[in-house]
Coordinates of C-alpha atoms in Angstrom, one line a residue:
Chain A
X1 CA 118.4 92.0 134.8
X2 CA 118.1 93.7 138.1
X3 CA 117.5 91.8 141.3
X4 CA 114.2 91.2 143.1
X5 CA 111.5 93.9 143.5
X6 CA 113.2 96.4 141.1
X7 CA 113.0 93.9 138.2
X8 CA 109.4 93.0 139.2
X9 CA 108.4 96.7 139.0
X10 CA 110.2 97.1 135.6
X11 CA 108.4 94.0 134.2
X12 CA 105.0 95.3 135.4
X13 CA 105.5 98.8 134.1
X14 CA 106.7 97.4 130.8
X15 CA 103.3 95.7 130.3
X16 CA 101.6 99.0 130.1
X17 CA 100.7 100.3 126.6
X18 CA 103.2 102.7 125.1
X19 CA 106.0 101.8 127.6
X20 CA 109.0 99.9 126.3
X21 CA 111.8 98.3 128.4
X22 CA 113.8 101.5 128.5
X23 CA 111.0 103.7 129.7
X24 CA 110.0 101.0 132.2
X25 CA 113.5 101.1 133.6
X26 CA 113.5 104.9 133.9
X27 CA 110.1 104.9 135.6
X28 CA 111.2 102.2 138.0
X29 CA 114.3 104.1 139.1
X30 CA 112.4 107.3 139.3
X31 CA 109.9 105.7 141.7
X32 CA 112.8 104.2 143.7
X33 CA 114.1 107.6 144.4
X34 CA 110.7 109.3 144.9
X35 CA 109.4 110.8 148.1
X36 CA 107.4 108.4 150.4
X37 CA 104.3 110.6 150.1
X38 CA 104.3 110.5 146.3
X39 CA 104.5 106.8 146.3
X40 CA 101.6 106.5 148.8
X41 CA 99.5 108.8 146.6
X42 CA 100.2 106.7 143.5
X43 CA 99.4 103.5 145.5
X44 CA 96.1 104.9 146.5
X45 CA 95.2 106.0 143.0
X46 CA 96.1 102.5 141.7
X47 CA 94.1 100.8 144.4
X48 CA 91.0 103.0 143.8
X49 CA 91.0 102.7 140.1
X50 CA 89.7 99.2 140.1
X51 CA 87.6 99.3 143.3
X52 CA 86.3 102.9 143.2
X53 CA 85.3 103.4 139.6
X54 CA 82.0 102.4 138.3
X55 CA 80.3 102.9 135.0
X56 CA 77.4 105.4 134.8
X57 CA 74.1 103.5 134.7
X58 CA 72.8 105.9 132.1
X59 CA 75.6 106.7 129.6
X60 CA 78.3 104.1 130.5
X61 CA 81.0 106.6 131.1
X62 CA 83.5 106.1 133.9
X63 CA 82.1 107.6 137.0
X64 CA 82.4 107.8 140.8
X65 CA 78.8 107.3 141.6
X66 CA 76.0 105.3 140.0
X67 CA 75.2 108.3 137.7
X68 CA 78.1 110.3 136.3
X69 CA 78.5 114.0 136.7
X70 CA 77.2 114.9 133.2
X71 CA 74.1 112.7 133.4
X72 CA 73.3 114.1 136.9
X73 CA 73.7 117.7 135.8
X74 CA 70.2 119.0 135.3
X75 CA 71.5 122.0 133.3
X76 CA 72.6 119.8 130.5
X77 CA 70.2 119.2 127.6
X78 CA 68.8 115.7 128.0
X79 CA 67.1 115.7 124.6
X80 CA 70.5 115.8 122.8
X81 CA 72.7 112.7 123.0
X82 CA 76.2 112.3 121.6
X83 CA 77.2 108.7 120.9
X84 CA 80.9 107.9 121.3
X85 CA 83.1 104.8 121.3
X86 CA 85.2 105.3 124.5
X87 CA 85.2 107.4 127.7
X88 CA 88.2 109.3 126.4
X89 CA 86.1 110.4 123.5
X90 CA 83.7 112.1 126.0
X91 CA 86.7 114.0 127.3
X92 CA 87.6 115.1 123.8
X93 CA 84.1 116.4 123.0
X94 CA 83.9 118.0 126.5
X95 CA 87.1 120.0 125.9
X96 CA 85.4 121.9 123.1
X97 CA 82.9 123.3 125.7
X98 CA 80.5 123.6 122.8
X99 CA 78.4 120.6 123.6
X100 CA 75.7 121.0 126.2
X101 CA 73.9 117.7 125.7
X102 CA 74.6 114.3 127.2
X103 CA 76.6 111.3 126.1
X104 CA 76.3 107.6 125.4
X105 CA 79.5 105.5 125.6
X106 CA 79.4 102.4 123.5
X107 CA 82.5 100.9 124.9
X108 CA 84.2 100.3 121.5
X109 CA 83.3 99.8 117.9
X110 CA 82.1 96.9 115.7
X111 CA 85.2 94.8 115.2
X112 CA 84.5 91.2 114.1
X113 CA 88.2 90.3 114.1
X114 CA 88.4 91.3 117.7
X115 CA 85.2 89.5 118.5
X116 CA 83.2 92.7 119.1
X117 CA 79.6 92.7 117.8
X118 CA 76.6 94.7 118.8
X119 CA 76.1 92.5 121.9
X120 CA 79.5 93.5 123.3
X121 CA 78.6 97.2 122.9
X122 CA 76.1 99.2 124.8
X123 CA 73.7 99.4 121.9
X124 CA 70.7 97.9 123.7
X125 CA 71.1 100.5 126.4
X126 CA 71.1 103.3 123.8
X127 CA 67.9 102.0 122.2
X128 CA 66.3 101.8 125.7
X129 CA 67.3 105.4 126.4
X130 CA 65.8 106.6 123.1
X131 CA 62.7 104.5 123.6
X132 CA 62.1 106.6 126.7
X133 CA 61.8 103.7 129.1
X134 CA 62.2 104.4 132.8
X135 CA 65.7 104.0 134.2
X136 CA 66.3 101.8 137.2
X137 CA 66.1 104.9 139.4
X138 CA 62.4 105.3 138.5
X139 CA 62.7 108.8 137.1
X140 CA 61.2 109.6 133.7
X141 CA 63.8 111.2 131.4
X142 CA 62.7 113.7 128.8
X143 CA 62.5 112.2 125.3
X144 CA 65.6 112.3 123.2
X145 CA 65.2 114.5 120.1
X146 CA 68.6 114.2 118.4
X147 CA 71.4 111.6 118.4
X148 CA 74.8 112.7 117.2
X149 CA 77.0 109.9 116.0
X150 CA 80.7 110.7 116.8
X151 CA 82.6 107.5 116.0
X152 CA 86.2 107.4 114.9
X153 CA 86.6 108.0 111.1
X154 CA 88.0 104.6 110.4
X155 CA 86.7 101.3 109.0
X156 CA 85.3 100.1 112.3
X157 CA 83.9 103.4 113.4
X158 CA 82.2 103.9 110.0
X159 CA 80.6 100.5 110.2
X160 CA 79.4 101.2 113.7
X161 CA 77.8 104.4 112.6
X162 CA 76.1 102.7 109.6
X163 CA 74.8 100.0 112.0
X164 CA 73.3 102.6 114.4
X165 CA 71.8 104.6 111.6
X166 CA 70.0 101.4 110.4
X167 CA 68.6 100.9 113.9
X168 CA 67.8 104.5 114.7
X169 CA 65.8 105.3 111.5
X170 CA 63.0 103.2 112.9
X171 CA 62.3 105.8 115.7
X172 CA 59.8 108.4 114.4
X173 CA 60.7 112.0 114.9
X174 CA 64.3 111.3 116.0
X175 CA 67.0 113.3 114.3
X176 CA 70.2 111.3 113.7
X177 CA 73.3 113.3 112.7
X178 CA 76.9 112.5 112.2
X179 CA 80.0 114.6 112.8
X180 CA 81.2 116.4 109.8
X181 CA 84.4 115.1 108.2
X182 CA 86.9 117.5 106.8
X183 CA 90.0 119.5 107.2
X184 CA 91.7 120.3 110.5
X185 CA 91.7 123.9 111.7
X186 CA 94.9 125.8 111.4
X187 CA 96.1 123.3 108.7
X188 CA 97.2 123.9 105.2
X189 CA 95.1 122.7 102.3
X190 CA 98.2 121.5 100.5
X191 CA 99.2 119.1 103.4
X192 CA 95.8 117.4 103.6
X193 CA 95.8 113.8 102.4
X194 CA 93.7 112.9 99.5
X195 CA 91.1 111.0 101.5
X196 CA 90.4 113.8 103.9
X197 CA 90.4 116.4 101.2
X198 CA 88.1 114.2 99.1
X199 CA 85.7 113.9 102.0
X200 CA 85.8 117.6 102.7
X201 CA 84.9 118.2 99.0
X202 CA 82.1 115.7 99.0
X203 CA 80.7 117.2 102.2
X204 CA 81.0 120.9 101.1
X205 CA 78.4 123.4 102.2
X206 CA 76.9 126.4 100.6
X207 CA 78.8 129.5 101.6
X208 CA 76.1 132.1 100.8
Chain B
X1 CA 113.1 110.4 85.8
X2 CA 116.4 108.9 86.7
X3 CA 118.3 107.8 89.8
X4 CA 121.5 109.8 90.2
X5 CA 122.7 108.3 93.5
X6 CA 121.9 105.1 95.2
X7 CA 123.2 104.2 98.6
X8 CA 122.4 101.0 100.6
X9 CA 123.4 100.0 104.1
X10 CA 122.9 96.6 105.6
X11 CA 120.6 95.7 102.7
X12 CA 120.6 92.0 101.7
X13 CA 124.2 91.0 101.0
X14 CA 125.5 94.6 101.1
X15 CA 127.1 96.1 104.2
X16 CA 127.4 99.4 102.3
X17 CA 127.3 100.3 98.6
X18 CA 127.2 103.7 96.9
X19 CA 126.6 104.0 93.2
X20 CA 126.3 107.0 90.9
X21 CA 124.2 106.6 87.8
X22 CA 123.6 108.8 84.8
X23 CA 120.6 108.9 82.5
X24 CA 120.5 106.2 79.8
X25 CA 121.7 102.7 80.2
X26 CA 123.5 101.3 83.2
X27 CA 124.5 97.6 83.3
X28 CA 125.4 95.8 86.5
X29 CA 127.5 92.8 85.5
X30 CA 128.8 90.1 87.9
X31 CA 128.7 86.4 88.6
X32 CA 125.7 84.8 90.3
X33 CA 125.3 85.6 94.0
X34 CA 127.4 88.8 93.9
X35 CA 124.4 91.1 94.7
X36 CA 123.5 92.7 91.4
X37 CA 119.8 92.1 91.8
X38 CA 119.9 93.4 95.4
X39 CA 120.9 96.8 94.2
X40 CA 118.0 97.1 91.7
X41 CA 115.7 95.6 94.2
X42 CA 116.6 98.5 96.5
X43 CA 115.5 101.0 93.8
X44 CA 112.3 99.1 93.4
X45 CA 111.7 99.1 97.1
X46 CA 111.7 102.9 97.2
X47 CA 109.0 102.9 94.5
X48 CA 106.6 100.4 96.0
X49 CA 107.8 99.9 99.6
X50 CA 107.9 96.2 98.8
X51 CA 110.3 93.9 97.1
X52 CA 109.6 92.2 93.8
X53 CA 111.2 89.0 95.1
X54 CA 109.8 88.5 98.6
X55 CA 106.6 89.5 100.4
X56 CA 108.1 90.1 103.8
X57 CA 110.8 92.6 104.8
X58 CA 112.9 90.3 107.0
X59 CA 115.1 88.9 104.2
X60 CA 116.0 92.4 103.1
X61 CA 118.0 93.2 106.2
X62 CA 121.6 91.9 106.1
X63 CA 122.1 89.0 108.5
X64 CA 123.2 90.3 111.9
X65 CA 122.0 93.9 111.3
X66 CA 119.0 95.4 113.0
X67 CA 117.9 97.6 110.2
X68 CA 118.6 98.3 106.5
X69 CA 118.7 101.6 104.8
X70 CA 118.1 102.6 101.3
X71 CA 118.7 106.1 100.0
X72 CA 118.4 107.4 96.5
X73 CA 118.5 110.8 94.8
X74 CA 116.2 110.9 91.8
X75 CA 116.0 113.6 89.2
X76 CA 112.6 114.3 87.7
X77 CA 112.3 117.0 85.1
X78 CA 115.5 118.6 86.5
X79 CA 114.1 118.6 90.1
X80 CA 116.2 116.6 92.6
X81 CA 114.7 114.8 95.5
X82 CA 116.4 112.5 98.0
X83 CA 114.3 109.7 99.6
X84 CA 115.4 107.4 102.3
X85 CA 113.8 104.4 103.9
X86 CA 114.8 102.6 107.0
X87 CA 113.6 99.0 107.0
X88 CA 113.1 97.4 110.4
X89 CA 111.3 94.0 110.1
X90 CA 108.3 93.9 112.4
X91 CA 108.2 97.6 112.8
X92 CA 106.9 100.4 110.6
X93 CA 109.3 101.7 108.0
X94 CA 110.7 105.1 108.6
X95 CA 111.0 107.4 105.6
X96 CA 112.6 110.7 104.9
X97 CA 112.3 113.1 102.0
X98 CA 115.2 115.5 101.6
X99 CA 116.3 114.5 105.1
X100 CA 113.1 115.5 106.8
X101 CA 111.0 112.6 108.2
X102 CA 107.5 112.1 106.8
X103 CA 104.6 110.9 109.0
X104 CA 103.9 107.7 107.1
X105 CA 106.2 105.8 104.9
X106 CA 103.4 105.7 102.4
X107 CA 103.9 109.4 101.7
X108 CA 107.0 108.7 99.7
X109 CA 105.1 106.6 97.1
X110 CA 105.1 108.4 93.8
X111 CA 108.5 110.1 94.2
X112 CA 110.5 107.2 92.7
X113 CA 108.6 105.4 90.0
X114 CA 109.9 102.2 88.5
X115 CA 108.8 99.4 86.2
X116 CA 110.7 96.2 87.2
X117 CA 110.9 93.2 84.9
X118 CA 112.4 90.2 86.6
X119 CA 112.4 86.4 86.3
X120 CA 109.7 86.3 89.0
X121 CA 107.4 87.9 86.5
X122 CA 106.8 84.6 84.7
X123 CA 104.2 84.2 87.5
X124 CA 102.2 87.0 86.0
X125 CA 101.2 84.6 83.2
X126 CA 101.5 81.3 84.9
X127 CA 100.6 82.0 88.5
X128 CA 97.3 82.4 90.3
X129 CA 95.0 85.3 89.6
X130 CA 96.4 87.0 92.7
X131 CA 99.6 87.7 90.9
X132 CA 97.7 89.6 88.1
X133 CA 95.5 91.5 90.6
X134 CA 98.7 92.5 92.4
X135 CA 100.2 93.7 89.1
X136 CA 97.1 95.9 88.4
X137 CA 97.1 97.3 92.0
X138 CA 100.7 98.1 91.9
X139 CA 100.3 99.9 88.6
X140 CA 97.3 101.8 90.1
X141 CA 99.5 103.1 92.9
X142 CA 102.2 104.0 90.5
X143 CA 99.7 106.1 88.5
X144 CA 98.2 107.8 91.6
X145 CA 99.5 107.1 95.1
X146 CA 96.0 107.5 96.6
X147 CA 95.2 104.0 95.3
X148 CA 97.3 102.5 98.1
X149 CA 94.7 103.9 100.5
X150 CA 91.8 102.5 98.5
X151 CA 93.3 99.1 98.4
X152 CA 94.2 99.1 102.1
X153 CA 90.7 100.2 103.0
X154 CA 89.2 97.4 101.0
X155 CA 91.5 94.8 102.5
X156 CA 90.6 95.9 106.0
X157 CA 86.8 95.7 105.3
X158 CA 87.4 92.3 103.7
X159 CA 89.2 91.0 106.7
X160 CA 86.5 92.3 109.1
X161 CA 83.7 90.9 107.1
X162 CA 85.4 87.5 106.7
X163 CA 85.9 87.3 110.5
X164 CA 82.2 88.0 110.9
X165 CA 81.2 85.4 108.3
X166 CA 83.1 82.8 110.2
X167 CA 81.0 83.4 113.3
X168 CA 77.8 84.0 111.5
X169 CA 76.9 80.4 111.2
X170 CA 76.5 80.1 114.9
X171 CA 74.6 83.3 115.3
X172 CA 72.0 82.2 112.8
X173 CA 69.2 84.5 112.0
X174 CA 70.8 87.8 113.0
X175 CA 72.2 89.4 109.8
X176 CA 71.9 93.0 110.9
X177 CA 75.6 93.5 111.4
X178 CA 76.4 91.5 108.3
X179 CA 74.3 93.9 106.2
X180 CA 76.4 96.8 107.6
X181 CA 79.6 95.2 106.4
X182 CA 78.0 94.2 103.1
X183 CA 77.4 97.9 102.4
X184 CA 81.0 98.9 103.3
X185 CA 82.5 96.0 101.4
X186 CA 80.4 97.0 98.3
X187 CA 81.5 100.6 98.5
X188 CA 85.2 100.0 99.1
X189 CA 85.2 97.1 96.6
X190 CA 83.5 99.2 93.9
X191 CA 86.1 101.9 94.2
X192 CA 88.9 99.4 93.7
X193 CA 87.0 97.4 91.0
X194 CA 86.2 100.5 89.0
X195 CA 89.9 101.6 89.2
X196 CA 91.1 98.3 88.0
X197 CA 88.5 98.1 85.1
X198 CA 89.6 101.5 83.9
X199 CA 93.3 100.7 84.2
X200 CA 92.9 97.4 82.4
X201 CA 91.1 99.1 79.6
X202 CA 93.8 101.8 79.2
X203 CA 96.5 99.2 79.5
X204 CA 95.3 96.6 77.0
X205 CA 96.3 98.4 73.8
X206 CA 99.8 99.0 75.2
X207 CA 100.2 95.4 76.1
X208 CA 99.1 94.3 72.6
X209 CA 101.5 96.7 71.0
X210 CA 104.4 95.7 73.3
X211 CA 103.9 92.0 72.6
X212 CA 103.8 92.7 68.9
X213 CA 107.1 94.5 69.3
X214 CA 109.0 91.9 71.3
X215 CA 107.5 88.9 69.5
X216 CA 106.8 90.1 66.0
X217 CA 106.3 86.6 64.6
X218 CA 103.6 85.6 67.1
X219 CA 99.8 85.9 67.4
X220 CA 98.1 89.0 68.8
X221 CA 97.5 89.1 72.6
X222 CA 94.8 90.7 74.7
X223 CA 94.2 91.6 78.3
X224 CA 90.7 92.1 79.8
X225 CA 89.5 92.6 83.4
X226 CA 87.2 89.7 84.5
X227 CA 84.8 89.8 87.4
X228 CA 83.0 86.8 88.7
X229 CA 79.9 89.0 89.1
X230 CA 78.1 89.0 85.7
X231 CA 76.8 92.5 86.0
X232 CA 80.2 93.9 86.9
X233 CA 81.8 91.9 84.1
X234 CA 79.5 93.5 81.7
X235 CA 80.5 96.9 82.9
X236 CA 84.2 95.9 82.5
X237 CA 83.5 94.9 78.9
X238 CA 82.1 98.3 77.9
X239 CA 84.6 100.5 79.8
X240 CA 87.0 102.3 77.5
X241 CA 90.6 103.4 78.2
X242 CA 89.8 107.1 77.8
X243 CA 88.6 107.6 81.3
X244 CA 91.1 108.9 83.8
X245 CA 91.7 106.8 86.8
X246 CA 92.4 109.8 89.1
X247 CA 88.8 110.0 90.2
X248 CA 87.0 111.8 87.4
X249 CA 83.2 111.8 86.8
X250 CA 83.5 108.6 84.7
X251 CA 85.2 106.8 87.6
X252 CA 82.5 107.9 90.1
X253 CA 79.7 106.8 87.7
X254 CA 81.4 103.4 87.1
X255 CA 82.0 102.9 90.8
X256 CA 78.4 103.6 91.6
X257 CA 77.2 101.1 89.1
X258 CA 79.6 98.5 90.4
X259 CA 78.5 99.1 93.9
X260 CA 74.9 98.4 93.1
X261 CA 75.9 95.2 91.2
X262 CA 78.1 94.0 94.1
X263 CA 75.4 94.6 96.7
X264 CA 72.9 92.6 94.7
X265 CA 75.3 89.7 94.2
X266 CA 76.2 89.7 97.9
X267 CA 72.4 89.5 98.7
X268 CA 72.0 86.6 96.3
X269 CA 74.9 84.6 97.8
X270 CA 74.3 85.3 101.4
X271 CA 73.5 81.7 102.4
X272 CA 76.4 80.4 100.5
X273 CA 78.8 82.9 102.1
X274 CA 77.5 82.0 105.6
X275 CA 77.7 78.3 104.8
X276 CA 81.3 78.5 103.7
X277 CA 82.4 81.3 106.0
X278 CA 84.3 83.3 103.4
X279 CA 83.6 86.4 101.3
X280 CA 82.7 85.2 97.8
X281 CA 81.9 88.5 96.2
X282 CA 84.3 91.3 95.5
X283 CA 87.5 92.4 93.6
X284 CA 89.6 89.9 95.6
X285 CA 88.2 87.2 93.4
X286 CA 88.6 89.0 90.1
X287 CA 91.1 88.3 87.4
X288 CA 93.0 89.9 84.5
X289 CA 92.4 87.6 81.6
X290 CA 95.3 87.2 79.2
X291 CA 94.6 85.8 75.8
X292 CA 96.9 84.6 73.1
X293 CA 95.3 84.5 69.6
X294 CA 91.9 82.9 70.2
X295 CA 92.5 81.1 73.4
X296 CA 93.6 81.9 77.0
X297 CA 97.3 82.3 77.7
X298 CA 97.4 80.4 80.9
X299 CA 98.0 76.7 80.2
X300 CA 98.4 77.2 76.5
X301 CA 101.3 79.5 76.1
X302 CA 104.8 78.0 75.6
X303 CA 107.6 79.0 77.9
X304 CA 108.9 81.6 75.4
X305 CA 105.4 83.0 74.8
X306 CA 104.8 83.2 78.5
X307 CA 108.0 85.2 78.9
X308 CA 107.2 87.5 76.1
X309 CA 103.7 88.1 77.5
X310 CA 105.0 88.8 81.0
X311 CA 107.4 91.2 79.4
X312 CA 104.6 92.8 77.4
X313 CA 102.6 93.4 80.6
X314 CA 105.5 95.2 82.2
X315 CA 106.4 97.2 79.1
X316 CA 102.7 98.0 78.6
X317 CA 102.6 99.4 82.1
X318 CA 105.8 101.3 81.3
X319 CA 104.3 102.9 78.2
X320 CA 101.1 103.8 80.0
X321 CA 103.0 105.6 82.8
X322 CA 105.2 107.3 80.2
X323 CA 102.2 108.5 78.2
X324 CA 100.7 110.1 81.3
X325 CA 103.7 112.2 82.2
X326 CA 106.7 111.4 84.4
X327 CA 108.7 108.6 82.9
X328 CA 109.4 105.7 85.2
X329 CA 112.9 104.1 85.6
X330 CA 113.0 100.8 83.7
X331 CA 114.6 97.9 85.6
X332 CA 115.5 94.7 83.6
X333 CA 116.7 92.2 86.2
X334 CA 118.4 89.2 84.7
X335 CA 116.0 88.8 81.8
X336 CA 118.2 88.7 78.7
X337 CA 119.5 85.2 79.3
X338 CA 116.0 83.9 79.0
X339 CA 115.2 85.4 75.6
X340 CA 116.3 84.4 72.1
X341 CA 118.4 86.8 70.0
X342 CA 115.5 88.3 68.2
X343 CA 113.5 89.0 71.3
X344 CA 116.6 90.3 73.1
X345 CA 117.1 92.9 70.3
X346 CA 113.4 93.8 70.2
X347 CA 113.5 94.4 74.0
X348 CA 116.7 96.3 73.9
X349 CA 115.3 98.6 71.2
X350 CA 112.3 99.4 73.3
X351 CA 114.3 99.8 76.5
X352 CA 116.9 102.1 74.9
X353 CA 114.1 104.7 74.5
X354 CA 113.6 105.0 78.3
X355 CA 115.2 107.9 80.1
X356 CA 117.0 105.4 82.4
X357 CA 117.4 101.7 82.2
X358 CA 119.0 99.6 84.9
X359 CA 120.1 96.2 83.7
X360 CA 121.6 93.3 85.5
X361 CA 123.3 90.4 83.8
X362 CA 125.6 87.6 84.8
X363 CA 127.3 87.6 81.4
X364 CA 128.1 90.8 79.6
X365 CA 127.6 89.2 76.2
X366 CA 123.9 88.5 77.0
X367 CA 123.2 92.2 76.9
X368 CA 122.5 93.4 73.3
X369 CA 124.9 95.9 71.9
X370 CA 122.0 98.4 71.5
X371 CA 122.2 98.9 75.2
X372 CA 125.5 100.5 75.3
X373 CA 126.1 102.3 78.5
X374 CA 128.1 102.4 81.7
X375 CA 129.1 99.0 83.0
X376 CA 129.3 98.4 86.7
X377 CA 131.2 95.2 87.7
X378 CA 129.9 93.7 90.9
X379 CA 132.3 91.4 92.6
X380 CA 132.7 90.1 96.1
X381 CA 130.7 92.9 97.6
X382 CA 132.4 95.7 95.8
X383 CA 131.3 97.9 92.8
X384 CA 133.8 98.9 90.1
X385 CA 132.1 101.4 87.9
X386 CA 132.6 103.8 85.1
X387 CA 133.8 101.2 82.6
X388 CA 132.1 102.5 79.5
X389 CA 131.8 100.1 76.6

């Protein structure tokens, strides 16, 4: 145990995910020796993260303004919406630079054990978006033509996708698609686990 | 296959033990409480990543130590592999194959294959259905490791759906999310059920034969997979043991049929499930029925018959694995003392055919002379070996 503020800092850092007591100690002593300016910047960033970040009124992604950068960007295809679980999934899809549509962040996946049902997710907002209702800003958005479901390929993600498919099939003319499931690029077939390989086989495509 | 080297560190009562085995029979002899069983338990742990004696990992680590290590070199068709597992209670196990770490400990399943028969196995006949379901699932994994994933998937869906059912009573009316979990439960459950049905069908003749071998004077026994869902039970009755469990067309067809039957039953029992707040439909409520002559084994079999039947289940599993290729290591933990002389000899004759048998016994004389082999004397935490008899 260290004395006073240093131990307080170690305890606080240790509560962060992925940081054990040893890492917390190393971080704390690094901060102790850091430049004053660096500390101030970190302080500012910490203070702003709670106060300065809002959730986009359209897609639910973390944003600086009422409407996030992607939803405000007129060059992006508003008829194409990719539904993801978390804001970090938006970043993952964005990194591909392949997707020119917009997003909808659910804020999690169906998880009855964790007490997460459809009401805890932004499902109603998604249906309202697809239904073409006016947003609070009063602007009429173009009608959505395709919804891409991009949930995590695990039990909870799959259940969420199934749930959304059941809701979305009631919209006439709406295309609902799901990310393909298969082998990672640059990988070796022999190292793929049976489940992934089995899925890839089941979802095979004509090569001609 | 056979274990050539076994090394344990801080495992149960052992600070350190290193043993070298050869194919054939190895007998670990020592008084009670000297740690014989702990050594064969370690071999079994590498095969199943679980102990045949306890359900949690905490008792496996020597008191005062942070982690236990088990390492074994197995020879399979002349090919040598070394597997190692570090057991840290409360943390994920870390495994290595030939000294390189693998991503998930589960990846080492299938490298060491064992069939363990131990006093605890009496519960296979006398215990709850859960014991017998566990027996089938363990055998599925031994046949093809991917079944560990199928079972884990089903258990996860089951837990999620049970959690939802507990809250469903208050959110009356809205069953839309429940239907989603119904569909997933039926799909995951059907895969597991179909696997178990096919396994039970393939296993049954081996069990009957093994029982006849160890208890020649007794009545014929049978084993059959039972589902509480009538339509699934009918499918189980018509399945034959010729299908392969590794995911062939017959398996897919059976799984599809089971899925339909499960979904229908879930729909029928919806109100009841919501009322009671538990999942009432699925393979977690199934059973492997054991029969002795005309009647059921449970409740009717004598102590000796129960023992012989439990033994027949293990030996049946052993024969099934053997028939399909790589021969598992047979472990007979403290079982001879419980059997009469005739059954001892019958068991010994069957066991002597295995590529490797590891036997533990408190008294050397309990082990029939057919099982001649290397004796290892276990005493006060040390191993004296190489005493051939």
